[in-house]
Short mmCIF file of C-alpha atoms in Angstrom, two decimals:
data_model
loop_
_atom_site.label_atom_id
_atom_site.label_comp_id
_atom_site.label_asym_id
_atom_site.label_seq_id
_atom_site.Cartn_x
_atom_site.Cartn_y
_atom_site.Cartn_z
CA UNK A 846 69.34 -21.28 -65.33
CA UNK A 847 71.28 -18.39 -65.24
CA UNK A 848 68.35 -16.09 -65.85
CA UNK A 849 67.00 -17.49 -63.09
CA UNK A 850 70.07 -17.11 -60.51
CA UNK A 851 69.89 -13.18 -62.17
CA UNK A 852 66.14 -12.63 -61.81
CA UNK A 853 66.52 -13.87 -57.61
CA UNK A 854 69.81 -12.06 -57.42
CA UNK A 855 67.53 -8.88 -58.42
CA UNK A 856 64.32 -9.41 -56.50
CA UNK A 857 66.75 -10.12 -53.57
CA UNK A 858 68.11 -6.48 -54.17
CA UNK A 859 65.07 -4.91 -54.93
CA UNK A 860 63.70 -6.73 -51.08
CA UNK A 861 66.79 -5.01 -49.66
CA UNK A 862 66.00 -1.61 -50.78
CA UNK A 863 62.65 -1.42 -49.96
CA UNK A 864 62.94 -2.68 -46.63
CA UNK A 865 65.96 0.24 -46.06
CA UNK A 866 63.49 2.75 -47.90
CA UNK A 867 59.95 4.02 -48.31
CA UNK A 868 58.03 6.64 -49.87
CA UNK A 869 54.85 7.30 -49.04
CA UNK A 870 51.90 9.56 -50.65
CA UNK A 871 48.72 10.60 -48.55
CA UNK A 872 46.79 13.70 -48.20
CA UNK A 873 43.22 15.03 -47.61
CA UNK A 874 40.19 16.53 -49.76
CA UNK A 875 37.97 19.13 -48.14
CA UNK A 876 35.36 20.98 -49.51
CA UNK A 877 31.86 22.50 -48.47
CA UNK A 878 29.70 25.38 -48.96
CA UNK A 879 29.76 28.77 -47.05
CA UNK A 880 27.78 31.71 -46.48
CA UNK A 881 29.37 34.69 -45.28
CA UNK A 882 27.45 37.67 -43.97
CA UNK A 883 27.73 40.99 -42.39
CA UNK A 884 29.39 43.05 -45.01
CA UNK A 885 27.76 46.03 -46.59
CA UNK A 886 27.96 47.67 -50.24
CA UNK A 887 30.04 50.97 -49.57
CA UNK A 888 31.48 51.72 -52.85
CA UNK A 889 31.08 50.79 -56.45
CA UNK A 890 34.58 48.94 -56.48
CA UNK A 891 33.90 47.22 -53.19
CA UNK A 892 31.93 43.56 -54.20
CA UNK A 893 32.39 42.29 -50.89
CA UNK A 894 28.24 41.99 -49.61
CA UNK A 895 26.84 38.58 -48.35
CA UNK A 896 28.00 35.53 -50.55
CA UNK A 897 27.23 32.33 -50.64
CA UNK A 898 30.24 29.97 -52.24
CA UNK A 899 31.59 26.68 -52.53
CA UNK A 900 35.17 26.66 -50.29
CA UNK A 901 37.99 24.66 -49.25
CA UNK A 902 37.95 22.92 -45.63
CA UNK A 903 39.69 26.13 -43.43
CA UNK A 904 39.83 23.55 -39.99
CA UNK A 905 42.58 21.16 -42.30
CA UNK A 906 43.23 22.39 -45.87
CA UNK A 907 43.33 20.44 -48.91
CA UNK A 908 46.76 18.83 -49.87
CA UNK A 909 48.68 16.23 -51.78
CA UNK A 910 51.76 15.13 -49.02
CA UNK A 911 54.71 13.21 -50.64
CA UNK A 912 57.10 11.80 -47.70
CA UNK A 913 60.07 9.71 -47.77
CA UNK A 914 62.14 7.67 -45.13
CA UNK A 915 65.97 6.09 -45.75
CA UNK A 916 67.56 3.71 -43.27
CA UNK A 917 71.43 4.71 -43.44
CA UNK A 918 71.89 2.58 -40.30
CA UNK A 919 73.25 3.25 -36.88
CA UNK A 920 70.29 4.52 -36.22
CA UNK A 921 70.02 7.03 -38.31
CA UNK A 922 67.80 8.06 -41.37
CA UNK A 923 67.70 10.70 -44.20
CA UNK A 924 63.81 11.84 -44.85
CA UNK A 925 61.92 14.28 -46.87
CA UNK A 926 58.48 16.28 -47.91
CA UNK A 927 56.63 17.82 -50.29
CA UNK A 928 53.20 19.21 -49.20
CA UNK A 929 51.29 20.98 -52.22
CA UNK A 930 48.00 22.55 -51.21
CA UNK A 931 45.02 22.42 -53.86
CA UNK A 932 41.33 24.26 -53.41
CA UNK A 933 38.71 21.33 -54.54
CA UNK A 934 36.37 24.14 -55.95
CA UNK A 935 38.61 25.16 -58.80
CA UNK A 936 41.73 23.32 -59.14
CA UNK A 937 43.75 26.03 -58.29
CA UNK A 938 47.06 25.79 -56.22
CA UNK A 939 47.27 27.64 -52.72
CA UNK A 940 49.75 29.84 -51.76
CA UNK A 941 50.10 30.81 -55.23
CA UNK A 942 51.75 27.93 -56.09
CA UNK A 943 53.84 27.64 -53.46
CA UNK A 944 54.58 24.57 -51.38
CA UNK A 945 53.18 24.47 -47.73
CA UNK A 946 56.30 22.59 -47.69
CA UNK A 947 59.44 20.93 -48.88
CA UNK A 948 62.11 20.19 -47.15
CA UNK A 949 65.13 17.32 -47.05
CA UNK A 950 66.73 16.45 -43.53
CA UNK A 951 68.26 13.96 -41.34
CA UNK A 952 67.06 12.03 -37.71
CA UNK A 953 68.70 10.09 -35.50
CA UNK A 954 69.32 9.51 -31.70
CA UNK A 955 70.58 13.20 -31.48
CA UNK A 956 67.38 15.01 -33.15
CA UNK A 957 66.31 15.57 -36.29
CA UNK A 958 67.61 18.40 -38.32
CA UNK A 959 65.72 19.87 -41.57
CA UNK A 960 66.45 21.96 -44.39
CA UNK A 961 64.16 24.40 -47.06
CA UNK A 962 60.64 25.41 -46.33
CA UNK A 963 59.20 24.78 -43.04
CA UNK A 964 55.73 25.56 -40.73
CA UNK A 965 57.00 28.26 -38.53
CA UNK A 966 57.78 26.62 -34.36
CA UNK A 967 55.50 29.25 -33.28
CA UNK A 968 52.40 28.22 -35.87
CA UNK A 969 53.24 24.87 -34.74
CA UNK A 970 52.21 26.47 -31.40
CA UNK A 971 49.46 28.50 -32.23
CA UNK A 972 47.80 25.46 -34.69
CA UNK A 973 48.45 22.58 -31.88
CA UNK A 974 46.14 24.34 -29.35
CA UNK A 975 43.63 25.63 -31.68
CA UNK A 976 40.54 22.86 -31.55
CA UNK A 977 37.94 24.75 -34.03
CA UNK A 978 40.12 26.48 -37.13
CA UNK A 979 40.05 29.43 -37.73
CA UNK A 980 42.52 31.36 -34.74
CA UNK A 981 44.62 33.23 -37.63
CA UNK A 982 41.07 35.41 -38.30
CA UNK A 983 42.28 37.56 -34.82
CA UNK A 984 45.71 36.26 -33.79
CA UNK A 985 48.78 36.77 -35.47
CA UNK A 986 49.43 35.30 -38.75
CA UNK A 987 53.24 36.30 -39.09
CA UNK A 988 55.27 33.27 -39.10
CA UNK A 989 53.38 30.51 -40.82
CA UNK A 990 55.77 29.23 -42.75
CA UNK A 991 59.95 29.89 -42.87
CA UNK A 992 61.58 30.06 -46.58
CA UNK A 993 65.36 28.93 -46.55
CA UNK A 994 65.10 27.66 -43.40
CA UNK A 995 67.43 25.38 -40.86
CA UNK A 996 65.22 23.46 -38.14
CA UNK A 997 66.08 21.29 -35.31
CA UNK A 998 64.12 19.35 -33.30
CA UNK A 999 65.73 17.64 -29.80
CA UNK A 1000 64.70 14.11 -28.90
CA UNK A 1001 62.09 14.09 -26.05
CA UNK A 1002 63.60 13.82 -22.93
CA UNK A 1003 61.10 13.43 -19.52
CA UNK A 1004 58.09 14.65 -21.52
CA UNK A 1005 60.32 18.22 -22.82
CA UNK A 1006 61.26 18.51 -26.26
CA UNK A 1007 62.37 21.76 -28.29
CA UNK A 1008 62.44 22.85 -31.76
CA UNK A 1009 64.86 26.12 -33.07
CA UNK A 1010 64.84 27.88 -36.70
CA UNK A 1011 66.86 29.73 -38.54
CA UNK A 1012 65.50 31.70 -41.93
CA UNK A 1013 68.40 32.96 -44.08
CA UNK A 1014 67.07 36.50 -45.28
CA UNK A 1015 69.33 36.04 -48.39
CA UNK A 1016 69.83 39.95 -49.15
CA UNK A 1017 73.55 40.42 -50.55
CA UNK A 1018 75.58 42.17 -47.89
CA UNK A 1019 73.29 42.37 -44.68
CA UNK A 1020 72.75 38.81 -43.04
CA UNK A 1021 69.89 40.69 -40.70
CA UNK A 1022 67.82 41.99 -43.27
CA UNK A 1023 64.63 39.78 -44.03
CA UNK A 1024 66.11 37.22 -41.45
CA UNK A 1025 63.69 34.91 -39.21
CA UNK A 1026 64.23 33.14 -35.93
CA UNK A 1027 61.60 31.03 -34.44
CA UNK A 1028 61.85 28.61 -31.79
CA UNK A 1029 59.56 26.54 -28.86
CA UNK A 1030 59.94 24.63 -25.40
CA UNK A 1031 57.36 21.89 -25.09
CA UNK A 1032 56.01 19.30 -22.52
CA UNK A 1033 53.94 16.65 -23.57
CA UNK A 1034 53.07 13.92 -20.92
CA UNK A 1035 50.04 12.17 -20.02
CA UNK A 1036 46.96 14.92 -19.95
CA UNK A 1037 49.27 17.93 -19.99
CA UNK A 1038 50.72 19.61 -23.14
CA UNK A 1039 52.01 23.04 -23.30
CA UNK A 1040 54.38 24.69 -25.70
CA UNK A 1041 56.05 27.95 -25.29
CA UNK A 1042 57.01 29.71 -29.03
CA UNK A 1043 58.63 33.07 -30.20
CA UNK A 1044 59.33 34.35 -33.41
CA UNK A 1045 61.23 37.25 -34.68
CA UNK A 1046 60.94 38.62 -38.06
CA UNK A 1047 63.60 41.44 -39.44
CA UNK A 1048 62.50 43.65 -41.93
CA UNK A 1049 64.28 44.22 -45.86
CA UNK A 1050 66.37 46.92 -44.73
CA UNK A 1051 67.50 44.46 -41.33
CA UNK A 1052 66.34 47.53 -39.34
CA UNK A 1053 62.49 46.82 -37.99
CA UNK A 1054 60.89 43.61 -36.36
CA UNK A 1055 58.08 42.17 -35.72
CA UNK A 1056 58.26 39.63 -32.54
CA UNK A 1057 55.58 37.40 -31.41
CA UNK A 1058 55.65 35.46 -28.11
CA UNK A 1059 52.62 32.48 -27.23
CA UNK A 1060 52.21 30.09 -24.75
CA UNK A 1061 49.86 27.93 -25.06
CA UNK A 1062 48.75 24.74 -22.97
CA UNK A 1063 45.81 21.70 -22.53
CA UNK A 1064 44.45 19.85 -20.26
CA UNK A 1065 42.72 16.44 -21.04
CA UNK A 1066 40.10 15.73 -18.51
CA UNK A 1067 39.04 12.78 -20.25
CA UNK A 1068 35.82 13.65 -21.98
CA UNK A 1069 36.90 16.96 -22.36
CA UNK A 1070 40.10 18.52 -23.33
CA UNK A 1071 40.22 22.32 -22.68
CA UNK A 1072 42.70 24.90 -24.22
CA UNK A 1073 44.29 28.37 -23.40
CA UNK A 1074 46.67 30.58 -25.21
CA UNK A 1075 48.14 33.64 -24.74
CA UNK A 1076 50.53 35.76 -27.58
CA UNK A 1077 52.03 39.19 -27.54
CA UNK A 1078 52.78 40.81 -30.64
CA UNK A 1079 55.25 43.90 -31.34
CA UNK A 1080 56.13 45.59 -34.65
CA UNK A 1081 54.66 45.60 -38.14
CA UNK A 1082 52.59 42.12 -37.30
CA UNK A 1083 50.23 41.17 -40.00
CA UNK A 1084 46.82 40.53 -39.52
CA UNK A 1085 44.81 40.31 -42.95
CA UNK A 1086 44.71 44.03 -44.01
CA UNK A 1087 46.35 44.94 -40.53
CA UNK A 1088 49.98 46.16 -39.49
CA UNK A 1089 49.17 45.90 -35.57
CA UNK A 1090 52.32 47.38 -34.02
CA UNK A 1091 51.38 46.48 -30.22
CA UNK A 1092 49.04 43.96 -29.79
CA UNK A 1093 47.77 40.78 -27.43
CA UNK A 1094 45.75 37.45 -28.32
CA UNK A 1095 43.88 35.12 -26.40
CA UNK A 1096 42.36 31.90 -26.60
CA UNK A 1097 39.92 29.95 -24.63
CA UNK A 1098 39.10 26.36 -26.22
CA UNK A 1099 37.34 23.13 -25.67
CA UNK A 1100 37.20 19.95 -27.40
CA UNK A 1101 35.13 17.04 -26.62
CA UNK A 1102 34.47 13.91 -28.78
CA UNK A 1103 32.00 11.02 -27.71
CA UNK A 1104 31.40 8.31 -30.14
CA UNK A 1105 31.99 9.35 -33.98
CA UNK A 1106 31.19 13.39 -32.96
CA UNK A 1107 33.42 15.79 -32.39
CA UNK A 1108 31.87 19.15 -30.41
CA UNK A 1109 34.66 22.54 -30.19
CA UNK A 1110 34.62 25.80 -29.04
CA UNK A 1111 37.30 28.64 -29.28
CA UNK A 1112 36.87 32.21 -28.19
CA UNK A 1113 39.43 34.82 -29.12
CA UNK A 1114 40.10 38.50 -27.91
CA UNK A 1115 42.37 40.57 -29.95
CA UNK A 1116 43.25 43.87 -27.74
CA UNK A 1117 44.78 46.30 -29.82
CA UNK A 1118 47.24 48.50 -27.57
CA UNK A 1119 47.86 51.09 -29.91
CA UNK A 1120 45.66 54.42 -29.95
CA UNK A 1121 43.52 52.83 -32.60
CA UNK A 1122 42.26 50.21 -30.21
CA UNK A 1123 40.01 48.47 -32.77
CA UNK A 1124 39.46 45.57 -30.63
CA UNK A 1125 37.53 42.39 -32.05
CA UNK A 1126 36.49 38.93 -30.19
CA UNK A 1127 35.83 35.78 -32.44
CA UNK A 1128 33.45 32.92 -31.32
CA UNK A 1129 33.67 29.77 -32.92
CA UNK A 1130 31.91 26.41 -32.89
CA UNK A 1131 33.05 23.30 -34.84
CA UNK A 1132 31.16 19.88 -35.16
CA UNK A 1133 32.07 17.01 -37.06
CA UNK A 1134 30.57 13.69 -37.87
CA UNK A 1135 32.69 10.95 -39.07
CA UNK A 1136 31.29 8.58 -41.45
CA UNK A 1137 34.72 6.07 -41.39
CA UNK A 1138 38.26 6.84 -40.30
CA UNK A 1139 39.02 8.78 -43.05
CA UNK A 1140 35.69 10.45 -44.39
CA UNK A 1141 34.06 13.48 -41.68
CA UNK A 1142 31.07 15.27 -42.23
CA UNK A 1143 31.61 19.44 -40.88
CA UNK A 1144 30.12 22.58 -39.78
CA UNK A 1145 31.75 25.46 -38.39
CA UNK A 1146 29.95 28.73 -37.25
CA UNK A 1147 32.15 32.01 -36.91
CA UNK A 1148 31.25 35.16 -35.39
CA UNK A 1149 33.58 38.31 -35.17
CA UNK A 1150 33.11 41.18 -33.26
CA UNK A 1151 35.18 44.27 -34.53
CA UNK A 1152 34.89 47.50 -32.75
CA UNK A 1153 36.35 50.95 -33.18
CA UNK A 1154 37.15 50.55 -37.12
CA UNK A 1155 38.84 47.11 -36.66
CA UNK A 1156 38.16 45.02 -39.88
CA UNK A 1157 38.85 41.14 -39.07
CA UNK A 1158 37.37 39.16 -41.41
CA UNK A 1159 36.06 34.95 -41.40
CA UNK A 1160 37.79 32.69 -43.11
CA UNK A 1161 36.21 32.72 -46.49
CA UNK A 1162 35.08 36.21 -46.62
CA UNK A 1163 35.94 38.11 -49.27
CA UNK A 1164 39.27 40.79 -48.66
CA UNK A 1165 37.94 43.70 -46.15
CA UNK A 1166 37.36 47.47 -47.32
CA UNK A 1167 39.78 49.46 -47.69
CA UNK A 1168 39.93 52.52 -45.02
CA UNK A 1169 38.55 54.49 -48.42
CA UNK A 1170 35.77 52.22 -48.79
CA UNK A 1171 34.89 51.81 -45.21
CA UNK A 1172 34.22 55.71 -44.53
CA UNK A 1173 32.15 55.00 -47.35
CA UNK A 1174 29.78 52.19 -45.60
CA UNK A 1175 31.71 49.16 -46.56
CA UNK A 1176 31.98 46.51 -43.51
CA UNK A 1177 33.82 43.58 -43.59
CA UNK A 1178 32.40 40.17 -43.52
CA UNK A 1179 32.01 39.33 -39.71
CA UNK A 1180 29.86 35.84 -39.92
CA UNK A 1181 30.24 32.97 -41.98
CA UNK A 1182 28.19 29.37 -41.89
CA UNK A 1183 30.37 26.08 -43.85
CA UNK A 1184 29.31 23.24 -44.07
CA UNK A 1185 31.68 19.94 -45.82
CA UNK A 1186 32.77 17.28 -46.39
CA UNK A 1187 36.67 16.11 -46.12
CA UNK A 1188 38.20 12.73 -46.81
CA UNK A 1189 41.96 11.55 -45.59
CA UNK A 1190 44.21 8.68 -48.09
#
């Protein structure tokens, strides 16, 4: 009998906790085949030429996502996540190993506030109002993610919400060196969404910066949604091989689903303001077919543009020429063709 008072007592317990706590594990599994084309054999170190591989999904990368919720009452909650990126072709881990991300916080009726490593406010901007994938190819890839990092996020208040960021740059003796700051303004309410996002980068020596502003905005008609963006970039910003020191982006974009398809569109001009003005303009068309919620069938079709010695590169090309190997014929990779498969749990 009293086993049996003990074994309630503990299911009641165990009822309790669960209902105050849950963890959760999802993710999604993307793979397909590309063909990249366009670059040319310049030197005998430079393997870049037209290749056709098996790739991970670039639109919404492979990942495992572990992410946890406490009720500490009053309304308020601890939470966390871990968010491991794999490529399906080998096994390997992205990012090096890294963690997209991992971070432990707290939410209630005043915000939510977070704590480690954290998507950047401004890629939150730049990745919300891209409807094809591959944006980062032209526009500015500083910022993705913030190491040692302190976020808040305000509650939504008439449709306007805002999100700040502080990256500790953790060199002894000079709190401005290696710093980041990132922050966005938002409006979300009925067909209208826009986001305004900045992001300042110090260098090691707390000297140099890089700074990136984008606005970015859409519109949902209904059947269609369209999209527009609009960055300016100062200092060292990084651009695959690139340290573009004055630089603009834009984005034009359209989205339109009808029944399970999915039809997008982005084109991109990168306008290089410094006296190298090597200039490119990306086109890129998306389609997807899905088979069931959580299983889509893709293509994507990417063509860059690069002019006066610009090297942008697609997605899955292989890393441009050097400025060695390009007087010596070498030319980056400048159209690519994937096609895949990707499945959400």
């Amino acid at each position: 009998m009293n086993k049996s008072y003990l074994a309630a007592f503990a299911f009641a317990l165990a009822g309790t906790a669960s209902a105050q706590s849950s963890v959760t594990i999802s993710g999604i599994i993307g793979v397909g085949i590309s063909s990249t084309s366009g670059a040319q054999q310049g030197a005998s170190n430079y393997a870049a030429g037209n290749q056709v591989k098996m790739a991970q999904d670039s639109k919404v990368p492979t990942r495992l996502v572990f992410r946890g919720t406490e009720d500490l009452g009053d309304g308020m909650s601890a939470l966390f996540l871990l968010d491991k990126g794999f490529n399906v072709d080998d096994g390997t881990e992205t990012l090096g190993g890294l963690y997209r991300e991992s971070y432990v916080g707290l939410k209630g009726n005043w915000g939510t506030a977070t704590f480690g490593r954290q998507f950047h406010p401004l890629f939150n901007v730049r990745d919300d109002y891209d409807p094809t994938a591959d944006s980062s190819n032209l526009m500015a890839t500083a910022g993705f993610r913030m190491n040692n990092s302190v976020m808040y996020r305000t509650p939504t208040a008439g449709g306007f919400f805002a999100k700040m960021a502080y990256g500790f740059g953790e060199v002894p003796g000079d709190m401005a060196a290696s710093r980041a700051i990132g922050a966005y303004v938002a409006y979300e309410e009925g067909p209208i969404s826009a986001k305004l996002g900045y992001n300042e980068l110090k260098d090691a020596l707390g000297q140099g910066s890089q700074k990136n502003t984008l606005a970015a905005g859409s519109y949902n008609f209904g059947p269609v949604t369209g999209f527009l963006a609009y960055g300016i970039n100062k200092g060292a910003v990084t651009n695959g091989v690139y340290s573009v020191a004055d630089s603009t982006d834009t984005l034009f974009g359209i989205r339109v689903p009808f029944g399970v398809h999915t039809v997008a569109a982005t084109y991109i001009i990168k306008n290089d303001k410094t006296a190298s003005d090597a200039d490119a303009t990306q086109i890129q068309l998306y389609y997807a077919y899905a088979l069931s919620k959580r299983t889509v069938l893709y293509s994507i079709a990417t063509l860059i543009h690069n002019s006066n010695n610009a090297m942008y590169t697609t997605a899955h090309a292989s890393a441009a020429p050097t400025a060695a190997q390009y007087a010596l014929g070498a030319r980056p990779a400048d159209r690519e063709f994937s096609v895949g498969i990707r499945h959400s749990f």
